[in-house]
Short mmCIF file of N, CA and C in Angstrom, two decimals:
data_model
loop_
_atom_site.label_atom_id
_atom_site.label_comp_id
_atom_site.label_asym_id
_atom_site.label_seq_id
_atom_site.Cartn_x
_atom_site.Cartn_y
_atom_site.Cartn_z
N MET A 1 13.87 -9.83 -14.39
CA MET A 1 13.32 -10.94 -14.35
C MET A 1 13.85 -11.19 -14.69
N THR A 2 13.70 -13.00 -13.16
CA THR A 2 14.59 -14.08 -13.56
C THR A 2 14.06 -14.82 -15.02
N ALA A 3 15.36 -15.69 -15.19
CA ALA A 3 14.93 -16.75 -16.66
C ALA A 3 13.61 -17.21 -16.25
N VAL A 4 13.11 -17.95 -15.19
CA VAL A 4 12.13 -18.62 -14.97
C VAL A 4 11.16 -17.94 -15.24
N GLU A 5 10.84 -16.46 -15.26
CA GLU A 5 9.49 -15.53 -15.25
C GLU A 5 9.71 -15.69 -17.14
N GLU A 6 11.24 -14.85 -17.59
CA GLU A 6 11.48 -14.68 -18.67
C GLU A 6 9.97 -15.59 -20.02
N HIS A 7 10.33 -16.80 -19.56
CA HIS A 7 9.26 -18.22 -20.21
C HIS A 7 7.96 -18.37 -19.61
N LYS A 8 7.28 -17.35 -18.66
CA LYS A 8 6.32 -17.55 -18.90
C LYS A 8 5.44 -17.05 -19.63
N ALA A 9 4.08 -17.83 -19.91
CA ALA A 9 2.79 -17.62 -21.18
C ALA A 9 2.41 -16.63 -20.37
N TRP A 10 2.15 -15.79 -21.21
CA TRP A 10 1.34 -13.91 -20.61
C TRP A 10 0.57 -14.33 -19.40
N TRP A 11 -0.40 -15.41 -19.88
CA TRP A 11 -1.34 -15.29 -19.09
C TRP A 11 -0.77 -15.94 -17.92
N GLN A 12 0.19 -16.31 -17.83
CA GLN A 12 0.86 -16.91 -16.38
C GLN A 12 1.57 -15.73 -15.20
N HIS A 13 1.68 -14.90 -15.35
CA HIS A 13 2.01 -13.12 -15.09
C HIS A 13 1.56 -13.19 -14.19
N LEU A 14 1.62 -12.88 -12.41
CA LEU A 14 0.19 -12.28 -11.71
C LEU A 14 -0.39 -10.94 -11.73
N TYR A 15 0.18 -10.29 -12.29
CA TYR A 15 -0.57 -8.52 -12.78
C TYR A 15 -1.56 -8.57 -14.01
N VAL A 16 -1.15 -9.95 -14.69
CA VAL A 16 -2.49 -10.14 -15.80
C VAL A 16 -3.43 -10.75 -15.12
N GLN A 17 -3.36 -11.71 -14.09
CA GLN A 17 -4.03 -12.54 -13.96
C GLN A 17 -5.15 -11.53 -12.82
N VAL A 18 -4.47 -10.68 -11.86
CA VAL A 18 -5.46 -9.58 -11.30
C VAL A 18 -6.27 -8.67 -12.47
N LEU A 19 -5.12 -8.19 -13.44
CA LEU A 19 -6.18 -7.14 -14.81
C LEU A 19 -7.61 -8.21 -15.27
N ILE A 20 -7.54 -9.55 -15.02
CA ILE A 20 -8.52 -10.46 -15.41
C ILE A 20 -9.57 -10.58 -14.87
N ALA A 21 -9.33 -11.14 -13.77
CA ALA A 21 -9.88 -11.12 -12.25
C ALA A 21 -11.01 -9.65 -12.22
N ILE A 22 -10.15 -8.47 -12.57
CA ILE A 22 -11.22 -7.58 -11.82
C ILE A 22 -11.86 -7.19 -13.17
N VAL A 23 -11.55 -7.50 -14.39
CA VAL A 23 -12.42 -7.30 -15.40
C VAL A 23 -13.69 -8.72 -15.52
N LEU A 24 -13.35 -9.58 -15.16
CA LEU A 24 -14.39 -10.75 -14.53
C LEU A 24 -15.59 -10.10 -13.60
N GLY A 25 -14.72 -9.82 -12.67
CA GLY A 25 -15.50 -9.25 -11.43
C GLY A 25 -16.55 -7.90 -11.99
N ALA A 26 -15.64 -7.23 -13.08
CA ALA A 26 -16.76 -6.35 -13.24
C ALA A 26 -17.91 -6.66 -14.40
N ILE A 27 -17.57 -7.41 -14.97
CA ILE A 27 -18.73 -8.62 -16.36
C ILE A 27 -19.14 -9.15 -14.85
N ILE A 28 -18.95 -9.71 -14.09
CA ILE A 28 -20.15 -10.28 -13.67
C ILE A 28 -21.06 -9.53 -12.48
N GLY A 29 -20.08 -8.12 -12.21
CA GLY A 29 -21.41 -7.71 -11.38
C GLY A 29 -22.18 -6.93 -12.13
N ALA A 30 -21.83 -6.21 -13.63
CA ALA A 30 -22.85 -5.77 -14.31
C ALA A 30 -23.76 -6.74 -14.69
N LEU A 31 -23.75 -7.84 -15.09
CA LEU A 31 -24.25 -8.98 -15.50
C LEU A 31 -25.52 -9.57 -14.66
N LYS A 32 -24.60 -10.13 -13.58
CA LYS A 32 -25.50 -11.29 -12.56
C LYS A 32 -25.37 -10.84 -11.58
N PRO A 33 -25.47 -9.58 -11.38
CA PRO A 33 -25.33 -8.49 -9.72
C PRO A 33 -25.05 -9.74 -8.51
N GLU A 34 -26.23 -10.79 -8.51
CA GLU A 34 -26.67 -11.67 -7.48
C GLU A 34 -25.70 -12.43 -7.05
N TRP A 35 -24.77 -12.88 -8.47
CA TRP A 35 -23.85 -13.66 -8.25
C TRP A 35 -22.56 -12.48 -7.33
N GLY A 36 -22.33 -11.55 -8.35
CA GLY A 36 -21.58 -10.99 -7.24
C GLY A 36 -21.68 -10.39 -6.24
N SER A 37 -22.97 -10.57 -5.55
CA SER A 37 -23.29 -10.67 -3.89
C SER A 37 -22.46 -11.89 -3.29
N ALA A 38 -23.01 -13.00 -4.10
CA ALA A 38 -22.66 -14.41 -3.21
C ALA A 38 -21.40 -14.51 -3.43
N LEU A 39 -20.03 -13.46 -4.64
CA LEU A 39 -18.92 -13.86 -4.26
C LEU A 39 -18.01 -12.88 -3.34
N LYS A 40 -18.90 -11.59 -2.93
CA LYS A 40 -18.01 -10.97 -2.36
C LYS A 40 -17.31 -11.24 -0.79
N PRO A 41 -17.87 -12.86 -0.08
CA PRO A 41 -16.53 -13.18 0.70
C PRO A 41 -15.20 -13.10 0.06
N ILE A 42 -15.16 -13.97 -1.03
CA ILE A 42 -13.68 -14.67 -1.72
C ILE A 42 -13.14 -13.09 -2.24
N ALA A 43 -14.03 -12.07 -2.42
CA ALA A 43 -13.08 -10.63 -2.56
C ALA A 43 -12.28 -9.97 -0.97
N ASP A 44 -13.55 -10.11 -0.30
CA ASP A 44 -13.23 -9.62 1.15
C ASP A 44 -11.75 -10.59 1.94
N ALA A 45 -11.56 -11.94 1.56
CA ALA A 45 -10.74 -12.43 1.64
C ALA A 45 -9.28 -11.85 0.79
N PHE A 46 -9.73 -12.02 -0.26
CA PHE A 46 -8.26 -11.17 -0.86
C PHE A 46 -8.08 -9.76 -0.49
N ILE A 47 -8.65 -8.80 -0.24
CA ILE A 47 -8.20 -7.44 0.52
C ILE A 47 -7.77 -7.74 1.90
N ARG A 48 -8.28 -8.55 2.93
CA ARG A 48 -7.96 -9.07 4.09
C ARG A 48 -6.04 -9.32 3.79
N ALA A 49 -5.91 -10.53 2.92
CA ALA A 49 -4.61 -11.42 2.50
C ALA A 49 -3.71 -10.45 2.11
N ILE A 50 -4.29 -8.85 1.11
CA ILE A 50 -3.41 -7.98 0.66
C ILE A 50 -2.77 -6.88 1.94
N LYS A 51 -4.06 -7.25 2.89
CA LYS A 51 -3.72 -5.85 3.96
C LYS A 51 -2.65 -6.76 4.68
N MET A 52 -2.68 -8.13 4.84
CA MET A 52 -1.82 -8.89 5.55
C MET A 52 -0.41 -8.51 5.49
N VAL A 53 -0.13 -8.78 4.27
CA VAL A 53 1.37 -8.63 3.78
C VAL A 53 1.65 -7.10 2.94
N ILE A 54 1.18 -6.25 3.50
CA ILE A 54 1.47 -4.61 3.17
C ILE A 54 2.53 -4.21 3.68
N ALA A 55 1.93 -4.08 5.42
CA ALA A 55 3.08 -3.69 6.18
C ALA A 55 4.26 -4.53 6.08
N PRO A 56 4.80 -5.86 5.92
CA PRO A 56 5.73 -6.12 6.30
C PRO A 56 6.53 -6.45 4.73
N VAL A 57 5.13 -5.34 3.42
CA VAL A 57 6.62 -5.26 2.20
C VAL A 57 7.18 -4.39 2.45
N ILE A 58 5.93 -3.81 2.60
CA ILE A 58 7.05 -1.92 3.01
C ILE A 58 8.36 -1.98 4.13
N PHE A 59 7.53 -2.57 5.20
CA PHE A 59 9.07 -2.55 6.16
C PHE A 59 10.37 -3.22 5.33
N LEU A 60 10.03 -4.32 4.81
CA LEU A 60 11.36 -4.83 4.26
C LEU A 60 11.97 -4.09 2.96
N THR A 61 10.93 -3.71 2.33
CA THR A 61 11.46 -2.65 0.89
C THR A 61 12.35 -1.81 1.78
N LEU A 62 11.94 -0.82 2.14
CA LEU A 62 12.92 0.50 2.92
C LEU A 62 13.53 0.37 3.77
N VAL A 63 13.24 -1.12 4.12
CA VAL A 63 14.69 -1.79 5.57
C VAL A 63 16.29 -1.99 4.62
N SER A 64 15.29 -2.72 3.32
CA SER A 64 16.31 -2.87 2.52
C SER A 64 17.52 -2.00 1.51
N GLY A 65 16.17 -1.04 0.99
CA GLY A 65 16.54 -0.21 0.24
C GLY A 65 17.52 0.63 1.08
N ILE A 66 17.46 1.09 2.03
CA ILE A 66 18.27 2.38 2.81
C ILE A 66 19.36 1.65 3.44
N ALA A 67 19.50 0.74 3.53
CA ALA A 67 20.31 -0.30 4.47
C ALA A 67 21.87 -0.79 3.36
N HIS A 68 21.13 -0.21 2.18
CA HIS A 68 22.16 -1.04 1.28
C HIS A 68 22.85 0.33 0.76
N MET A 69 22.18 1.90 0.73
CA MET A 69 23.19 3.03 0.67
C MET A 69 24.18 3.02 1.02
N ARG A 70 25.29 3.47 0.59
CA ARG A 70 26.11 3.89 1.51
C ARG A 70 26.35 5.24 1.72
N GLY A 71 25.85 5.90 1.35
CA GLY A 71 25.89 7.41 2.41
C GLY A 71 24.49 7.64 2.71
N LEU A 72 24.47 8.67 3.65
CA LEU A 72 23.37 8.98 4.01
C LEU A 72 22.90 10.02 3.14
N GLY A 73 23.66 10.75 2.73
CA GLY A 73 23.04 12.04 1.63
C GLY A 73 22.32 11.48 0.63
N GLU A 74 22.99 10.13 0.16
CA GLU A 74 22.20 9.68 -0.76
C GLU A 74 20.95 9.60 -0.36
N LEU A 75 20.55 8.51 0.85
CA LEU A 75 19.20 8.91 0.76
C LEU A 75 18.28 10.33 1.03
N GLY A 76 18.99 11.40 1.63
CA GLY A 76 18.33 12.85 1.93
C GLY A 76 18.11 12.80 0.25
N ARG A 77 18.98 12.53 -1.39
CA ARG A 77 18.35 12.82 -2.74
C ARG A 77 17.29 11.51 -3.03
N VAL A 78 17.57 11.00 -2.47
CA VAL A 78 16.40 9.82 -2.77
C VAL A 78 14.80 9.99 -2.39
N ALA A 79 15.23 10.45 -0.91
CA ALA A 79 13.51 10.92 -0.02
C ALA A 79 13.19 12.40 -0.99
N LEU A 80 13.36 13.40 -1.16
CA LEU A 80 13.47 14.24 -1.93
C LEU A 80 12.82 13.88 -3.40
N ARG A 81 13.76 13.01 -4.38
CA ARG A 81 12.87 12.97 -5.58
C ARG A 81 11.64 11.77 -5.03
N ALA A 82 11.32 11.16 -3.61
CA ALA A 82 10.47 10.20 -3.57
C ALA A 82 8.90 11.10 -3.42
N PHE A 83 9.68 12.37 -2.38
CA PHE A 83 8.48 13.40 -2.16
C PHE A 83 8.26 14.11 -3.28
N GLY A 84 9.03 14.36 -4.15
CA GLY A 84 8.66 15.01 -5.36
C GLY A 84 7.32 14.08 -6.76
N TYR A 85 7.93 12.73 -6.43
CA TYR A 85 7.07 12.03 -7.12
C TYR A 85 5.57 11.85 -6.46
N PHE A 86 5.27 11.68 -4.91
CA PHE A 86 4.33 11.71 -4.24
C PHE A 86 3.43 12.69 -4.62
N ILE A 87 4.42 14.40 -4.34
CA ILE A 87 2.94 15.26 -4.75
C ILE A 87 2.82 15.49 -6.04
N THR A 88 3.80 15.00 -7.45
CA THR A 88 3.54 15.07 -8.72
C THR A 88 1.97 14.05 -9.02
N VAL A 89 2.08 12.57 -7.95
CA VAL A 89 1.07 11.65 -8.78
C VAL A 89 -0.37 12.04 -7.89
N SER A 90 -0.23 12.45 -6.44
CA SER A 90 -1.08 12.59 -5.63
C SER A 90 -2.15 14.09 -6.11
N SER A 91 -0.88 15.14 -7.10
CA SER A 91 -1.85 15.90 -7.82
C SER A 91 -2.45 15.77 -8.53
N LEU A 92 -1.92 14.51 -9.94
CA LEU A 92 -2.45 14.10 -10.72
C LEU A 92 -3.71 13.49 -10.20
N ALA A 93 -4.02 12.83 -9.40
CA ALA A 93 -4.83 12.27 -9.09
C ALA A 93 -6.15 12.63 -8.74
N LEU A 94 -5.72 13.92 -7.91
CA LEU A 94 -6.60 14.61 -7.39
C LEU A 94 -7.50 15.60 -9.09
N VAL A 95 -6.61 15.53 -10.04
CA VAL A 95 -6.66 16.58 -11.01
C VAL A 95 -8.12 15.28 -11.57
N ILE A 96 -7.17 14.54 -12.06
CA ILE A 96 -8.40 13.39 -12.67
C ILE A 96 -9.78 13.44 -11.67
N GLY A 97 -9.72 12.76 -10.72
CA GLY A 97 -10.91 12.80 -9.79
C GLY A 97 -11.67 14.16 -9.61
N LEU A 98 -11.29 15.38 -10.11
CA LEU A 98 -12.12 16.19 -10.07
C LEU A 98 -12.28 15.95 -11.23
N ILE A 99 -12.01 15.74 -12.35
CA ILE A 99 -12.46 15.72 -13.86
C ILE A 99 -13.64 15.05 -13.98
N VAL A 100 -13.39 13.71 -13.57
CA VAL A 100 -14.27 12.23 -13.33
C VAL A 100 -15.83 13.08 -12.83
N ALA A 101 -14.95 13.19 -11.82
CA ALA A 101 -16.65 14.07 -10.93
C ALA A 101 -17.75 15.23 -11.23
N ASN A 102 -16.83 15.95 -11.91
CA ASN A 102 -17.71 17.15 -12.50
C ASN A 102 -17.87 16.63 -14.04
N THR A 103 -17.52 15.54 -14.74
CA THR A 103 -18.00 15.49 -15.71
C THR A 103 -19.54 14.40 -15.70
N VAL A 104 -19.18 13.18 -14.49
CA VAL A 104 -20.06 12.10 -14.52
C VAL A 104 -21.04 12.55 -13.34
N GLN A 105 -20.87 13.50 -12.63
CA GLN A 105 -21.68 13.90 -11.42
C GLN A 105 -22.97 12.50 -10.97
N PRO A 106 -21.26 11.72 -10.34
CA PRO A 106 -22.20 10.64 -9.23
C PRO A 106 -22.64 10.95 -8.31
N GLY A 107 -24.17 10.31 -8.33
CA GLY A 107 -25.36 10.92 -7.14
C GLY A 107 -26.37 11.93 -8.46
N ALA A 108 -26.29 12.28 -9.27
CA ALA A 108 -26.93 13.73 -10.25
C ALA A 108 -27.82 12.73 -10.28
N GLY A 109 -29.25 13.07 -10.39
CA GLY A 109 -31.05 12.65 -10.42
C GLY A 109 -31.31 11.86 -9.20
N LEU A 110 -30.96 11.27 -8.44
CA LEU A 110 -30.95 10.36 -7.30
C LEU A 110 -32.39 11.06 -6.50
N ASN A 111 -32.51 11.94 -6.35
CA ASN A 111 -33.20 13.48 -5.80
C ASN A 111 -33.43 12.56 -4.52
N ILE A 112 -32.35 12.96 -3.53
CA ILE A 112 -32.28 12.17 -2.18
C ILE A 112 -32.48 13.85 -1.17
N ASP A 113 -33.50 13.90 -0.54
CA ASP A 113 -33.06 14.98 0.64
C ASP A 113 -32.54 14.54 2.18
N PRO A 114 -31.45 15.23 1.78
CA PRO A 114 -30.18 15.36 2.78
C PRO A 114 -30.92 15.59 4.43
N ALA A 115 -32.08 16.02 4.47
CA ALA A 115 -32.32 16.20 5.49
C ALA A 115 -33.25 14.65 6.22
N THR A 116 -33.02 13.96 5.27
CA THR A 116 -33.61 12.04 5.68
C THR A 116 -32.57 11.70 5.81
N LEU A 117 -31.08 12.10 5.09
CA LEU A 117 -30.31 11.16 6.02
C LEU A 117 -29.98 10.74 7.00
N ASP A 118 -29.19 9.52 7.46
CA ASP A 118 -29.10 9.32 9.08
C ASP A 118 -27.10 10.02 8.86
N GLY A 119 -26.94 10.98 9.59
CA GLY A 119 -25.17 11.44 9.72
C GLY A 119 -24.72 10.85 11.13
N SER A 120 -25.27 9.58 11.99
CA SER A 120 -24.73 9.11 12.83
C SER A 120 -23.73 7.85 12.21
N ALA A 121 -23.86 7.75 11.02
CA ALA A 121 -22.79 6.63 10.02
C ALA A 121 -21.31 8.41 9.87
N VAL A 122 -21.73 8.44 9.69
CA VAL A 122 -20.41 9.49 9.94
C VAL A 122 -19.94 10.35 11.26
N ALA A 123 -20.58 10.01 11.97
CA ALA A 123 -20.42 11.07 13.06
C ALA A 123 -19.25 10.72 13.94
N GLY A 124 -18.59 9.60 13.96
CA GLY A 124 -17.43 9.04 14.10
C GLY A 124 -16.20 9.88 13.95
N TYR A 125 -16.10 9.87 12.59
CA TYR A 125 -15.60 10.67 11.59
C TYR A 125 -15.39 12.60 11.72
N VAL A 126 -16.07 12.79 12.32
CA VAL A 126 -16.56 14.34 12.24
C VAL A 126 -16.04 14.65 13.30
N GLY A 127 -16.32 13.35 14.82
CA GLY A 127 -15.69 14.05 15.99
C GLY A 127 -14.14 13.52 15.82
N GLU A 128 -13.44 12.58 14.95
CA GLU A 128 -12.11 12.39 15.38
C GLU A 128 -11.53 13.77 14.67
N ALA A 129 -11.99 14.03 13.18
CA ALA A 129 -11.51 15.62 12.68
C ALA A 129 -11.84 16.91 13.34
N GLN A 130 -12.66 16.58 14.28
CA GLN A 130 -12.69 18.19 15.28
C GLN A 130 -11.38 18.24 16.42
N HIS A 131 -10.82 16.78 16.72
CA HIS A 131 -9.79 16.71 17.94
C HIS A 131 -8.27 16.41 17.10
N ALA A 132 -8.47 16.39 15.85
CA ALA A 132 -7.20 16.26 15.23
C ALA A 132 -6.15 17.59 14.76
N SER A 133 -4.83 17.45 15.46
CA SER A 133 -4.23 18.37 15.58
C SER A 133 -2.82 18.33 14.84
N ILE A 134 -1.91 18.68 14.68
CA ILE A 134 -0.85 18.83 13.93
C ILE A 134 0.00 17.80 14.93
N SER A 135 0.24 18.22 16.25
CA SER A 135 1.32 17.47 17.14
C SER A 135 0.11 16.22 17.44
N ALA A 136 -0.85 16.05 17.57
CA ALA A 136 -1.58 14.83 17.54
C ALA A 136 -1.31 13.19 16.50
N PHE A 137 -0.95 14.33 15.41
CA PHE A 137 -0.63 13.75 14.11
C PHE A 137 0.42 13.30 14.16
N LEU A 138 1.50 14.12 14.28
CA LEU A 138 2.99 13.89 14.70
C LEU A 138 3.47 12.74 15.73
N LEU A 139 2.75 12.92 16.87
CA LEU A 139 2.91 11.67 17.76
C LEU A 139 2.38 10.37 17.29
N ASP A 140 1.30 10.54 17.16
CA ASP A 140 0.47 9.31 16.69
C ASP A 140 1.58 8.50 15.16
N ILE A 141 2.65 8.98 14.97
CA ILE A 141 3.83 8.03 13.77
C ILE A 141 4.17 7.22 14.68
N ILE A 142 4.38 7.83 16.26
CA ILE A 142 5.79 6.82 16.96
C ILE A 142 4.78 6.22 17.42
N PRO A 143 5.32 4.33 17.11
CA PRO A 143 4.11 3.55 17.57
C PRO A 143 5.33 3.28 18.84
N THR A 144 4.34 2.47 19.90
CA THR A 144 4.52 2.55 21.01
C THR A 144 5.44 1.25 21.39
N THR A 145 5.69 0.49 20.05
CA THR A 145 6.84 -0.81 20.05
C THR A 145 7.10 -0.98 18.68
N PRO A 146 8.04 -0.99 18.40
CA PRO A 146 8.32 -1.50 17.15
C PRO A 146 7.55 -2.41 15.71
N ILE A 147 7.38 -3.11 16.77
CA ILE A 147 6.83 -4.60 16.22
C ILE A 147 5.67 -3.91 16.79
N SER A 148 5.06 -3.11 17.32
CA SER A 148 3.54 -2.88 17.15
C SER A 148 3.41 -2.13 15.93
N ALA A 149 3.80 -1.39 15.12
CA ALA A 149 3.85 -0.51 13.77
C ALA A 149 3.50 -1.43 12.98
N LEU A 150 4.32 -3.08 12.92
CA LEU A 150 3.31 -3.74 12.04
C LEU A 150 2.37 -4.27 12.25
N THR A 151 1.89 -4.84 13.70
CA THR A 151 0.55 -5.67 13.93
C THR A 151 -0.80 -4.69 13.75
N GLU A 152 -0.63 -3.20 14.56
CA GLU A 152 -1.57 -2.61 14.71
C GLU A 152 -1.86 -2.19 13.11
N GLY A 153 -1.16 -2.03 11.73
CA GLY A 153 -1.64 -1.89 10.84
C GLY A 153 -1.56 -0.08 10.32
N SER A 154 -0.85 0.71 11.27
CA SER A 154 -0.60 2.10 10.57
C SER A 154 0.68 1.98 9.76
N ILE A 155 -0.32 2.65 8.58
CA ILE A 155 1.20 2.73 7.81
C ILE A 155 2.44 3.71 7.96
N LEU A 156 1.87 4.74 8.37
CA LEU A 156 2.75 5.62 8.53
C LEU A 156 3.57 5.74 9.34
N GLN A 157 3.10 4.36 10.60
CA GLN A 157 4.27 3.93 11.57
C GLN A 157 5.47 3.16 11.22
N VAL A 158 4.43 2.22 10.31
CA VAL A 158 5.58 1.29 9.59
C VAL A 158 6.76 1.96 8.67
N LEU A 159 6.30 2.80 7.96
CA LEU A 159 7.36 3.77 7.35
C LEU A 159 7.71 4.14 8.22
N PHE A 160 7.83 4.74 9.86
CA PHE A 160 8.58 5.60 10.72
C PHE A 160 9.51 4.20 11.21
N VAL A 161 9.19 3.44 11.94
CA VAL A 161 10.23 2.00 12.09
C VAL A 161 11.00 1.57 11.02
N ALA A 162 10.49 1.80 9.61
CA ALA A 162 11.36 1.16 8.60
C ALA A 162 12.76 2.04 8.39
N LEU A 163 12.79 3.74 8.21
CA LEU A 163 13.39 4.76 8.26
C LEU A 163 13.98 4.34 9.02
N LEU A 164 13.65 4.36 10.58
CA LEU A 164 15.14 4.23 11.70
C LEU A 164 15.97 3.36 11.17
N THR A 165 15.19 2.09 11.36
CA THR A 165 15.68 0.40 10.95
C THR A 165 16.69 0.39 9.71
N GLY A 166 16.09 1.49 8.52
CA GLY A 166 17.31 1.15 7.62
C GLY A 166 18.42 2.20 8.11
N ILE A 167 18.02 3.51 8.67
CA ILE A 167 19.34 4.58 9.18
C ILE A 167 20.04 3.71 9.87
N ALA A 168 20.10 2.99 10.74
CA ALA A 168 20.63 2.41 11.97
C ALA A 168 21.23 1.14 11.54
N ILE A 169 20.96 0.53 10.30
CA ILE A 169 21.82 -0.35 9.81
C ILE A 169 22.65 -0.15 8.92
N ALA A 170 21.84 1.21 8.20
CA ALA A 170 22.84 2.01 7.15
C ALA A 170 24.69 2.34 7.93
N LEU A 171 24.39 3.39 9.16
CA LEU A 171 25.14 3.68 9.89
C LEU A 171 25.74 2.63 10.91
N VAL A 172 25.25 1.17 11.05
CA VAL A 172 25.93 0.17 12.19
C VAL A 172 27.49 0.03 10.85
N GLY A 173 27.16 -0.14 9.50
CA GLY A 173 27.92 -0.57 8.62
C GLY A 173 28.27 -2.21 8.29
N GLN A 174 29.72 -2.58 8.60
CA GLN A 174 30.11 -3.57 8.27
C GLN A 174 29.38 -5.29 8.81
N PRO A 175 29.20 -4.79 10.55
CA PRO A 175 28.63 -5.10 10.90
C PRO A 175 27.16 -5.84 10.63
N ALA A 176 26.62 -4.86 10.18
CA ALA A 176 24.75 -5.33 10.13
C ALA A 176 25.17 -6.61 8.77
N GLU A 177 25.93 -6.88 7.97
CA GLU A 177 25.30 -7.21 6.55
C GLU A 177 25.04 -8.46 7.17
N PRO A 178 25.55 -9.15 7.88
CA PRO A 178 24.52 -10.37 8.12
C PRO A 178 22.70 -10.01 8.64
N VAL A 179 22.63 -8.92 8.76
CA VAL A 179 20.78 -8.48 8.91
C VAL A 179 20.34 -8.20 7.71
N ILE A 180 21.30 -7.22 6.92
CA ILE A 180 20.80 -6.89 5.45
C ILE A 180 20.52 -8.18 5.30
N ASP A 181 21.68 -9.10 4.87
CA ASP A 181 21.25 -10.37 3.89
C ASP A 181 20.06 -11.08 4.57
N LEU A 182 19.27 -10.95 6.02
CA LEU A 182 18.52 -11.55 6.21
C LEU A 182 17.07 -10.88 5.95
N ILE A 183 17.59 -9.65 5.77
CA ILE A 183 16.15 -8.50 5.66
C ILE A 183 15.83 -9.34 3.99
N ASP A 184 16.60 -9.58 3.62
CA ASP A 184 16.80 -9.72 1.85
C ASP A 184 15.96 -10.31 1.47
N ARG A 185 16.43 -11.63 2.71
CA ARG A 185 15.99 -13.33 1.99
C ARG A 185 14.43 -12.90 2.40
N LEU A 186 14.28 -12.43 3.91
CA LEU A 186 12.78 -12.44 4.65
C LEU A 186 11.70 -11.53 3.26
N ALA A 187 12.11 -10.38 2.49
CA ALA A 187 11.64 -9.80 1.40
C ALA A 187 11.15 -10.50 0.54
N VAL A 188 12.31 -12.03 0.22
CA VAL A 188 12.10 -12.72 -1.32
C VAL A 188 10.62 -13.35 -0.74
N ILE A 189 10.64 -13.96 0.58
CA ILE A 189 9.93 -15.34 1.49
C ILE A 189 8.25 -13.92 1.18
N VAL A 190 8.11 -13.21 1.51
CA VAL A 190 7.05 -12.50 1.83
C VAL A 190 6.50 -11.50 0.63
N PHE A 191 7.56 -11.47 -0.44
CA PHE A 191 7.21 -11.30 -1.90
C PHE A 191 6.61 -12.87 -2.49
N ARG A 192 7.04 -13.87 -2.05
CA ARG A 192 6.75 -14.82 -2.43
C ARG A 192 4.91 -15.04 -1.73
N LEU A 193 4.67 -14.61 -0.64
CA LEU A 193 3.55 -14.85 0.06
C LEU A 193 2.63 -14.57 -0.56
#
């Protein structure tokens, strides 16, 4: 935390403002649903703005982190820890989801006849799932160009390109120091954005 951030009042921190906005949104949605519907364009704009910066943030953070590692053996240890964290947190989220779904039972009591539902809304997803294979999935991780990974919005492609770029910079060593400095400076700008 910088010296400027330490002297901010509690309500001036971005995470506090986001939490306040979530609570206000829930209150408005519960008390005045028509107002909530009217505010939908603001929510959509916020989500689009977040999506706009996700790929650059992921790319710059990973490239910077990998490039700053002195040995690629350290990368293996970090990757193993990250994978373990991912499995643990994903499993915890699944357990929480199952507990909540079985406790709350969303949709119970709606008395909807499944035969009357329109299946065309999910037909595209069903078709994609039937044609999916492991090799197709793995090939889809590789983007057409390194830039297309950032522009097309596939997070797995961004991760792949960031990983390769970070490793390449780490292997180049001293001559890549100006590039590492540029990436660190770009990261500061994107985080401010």
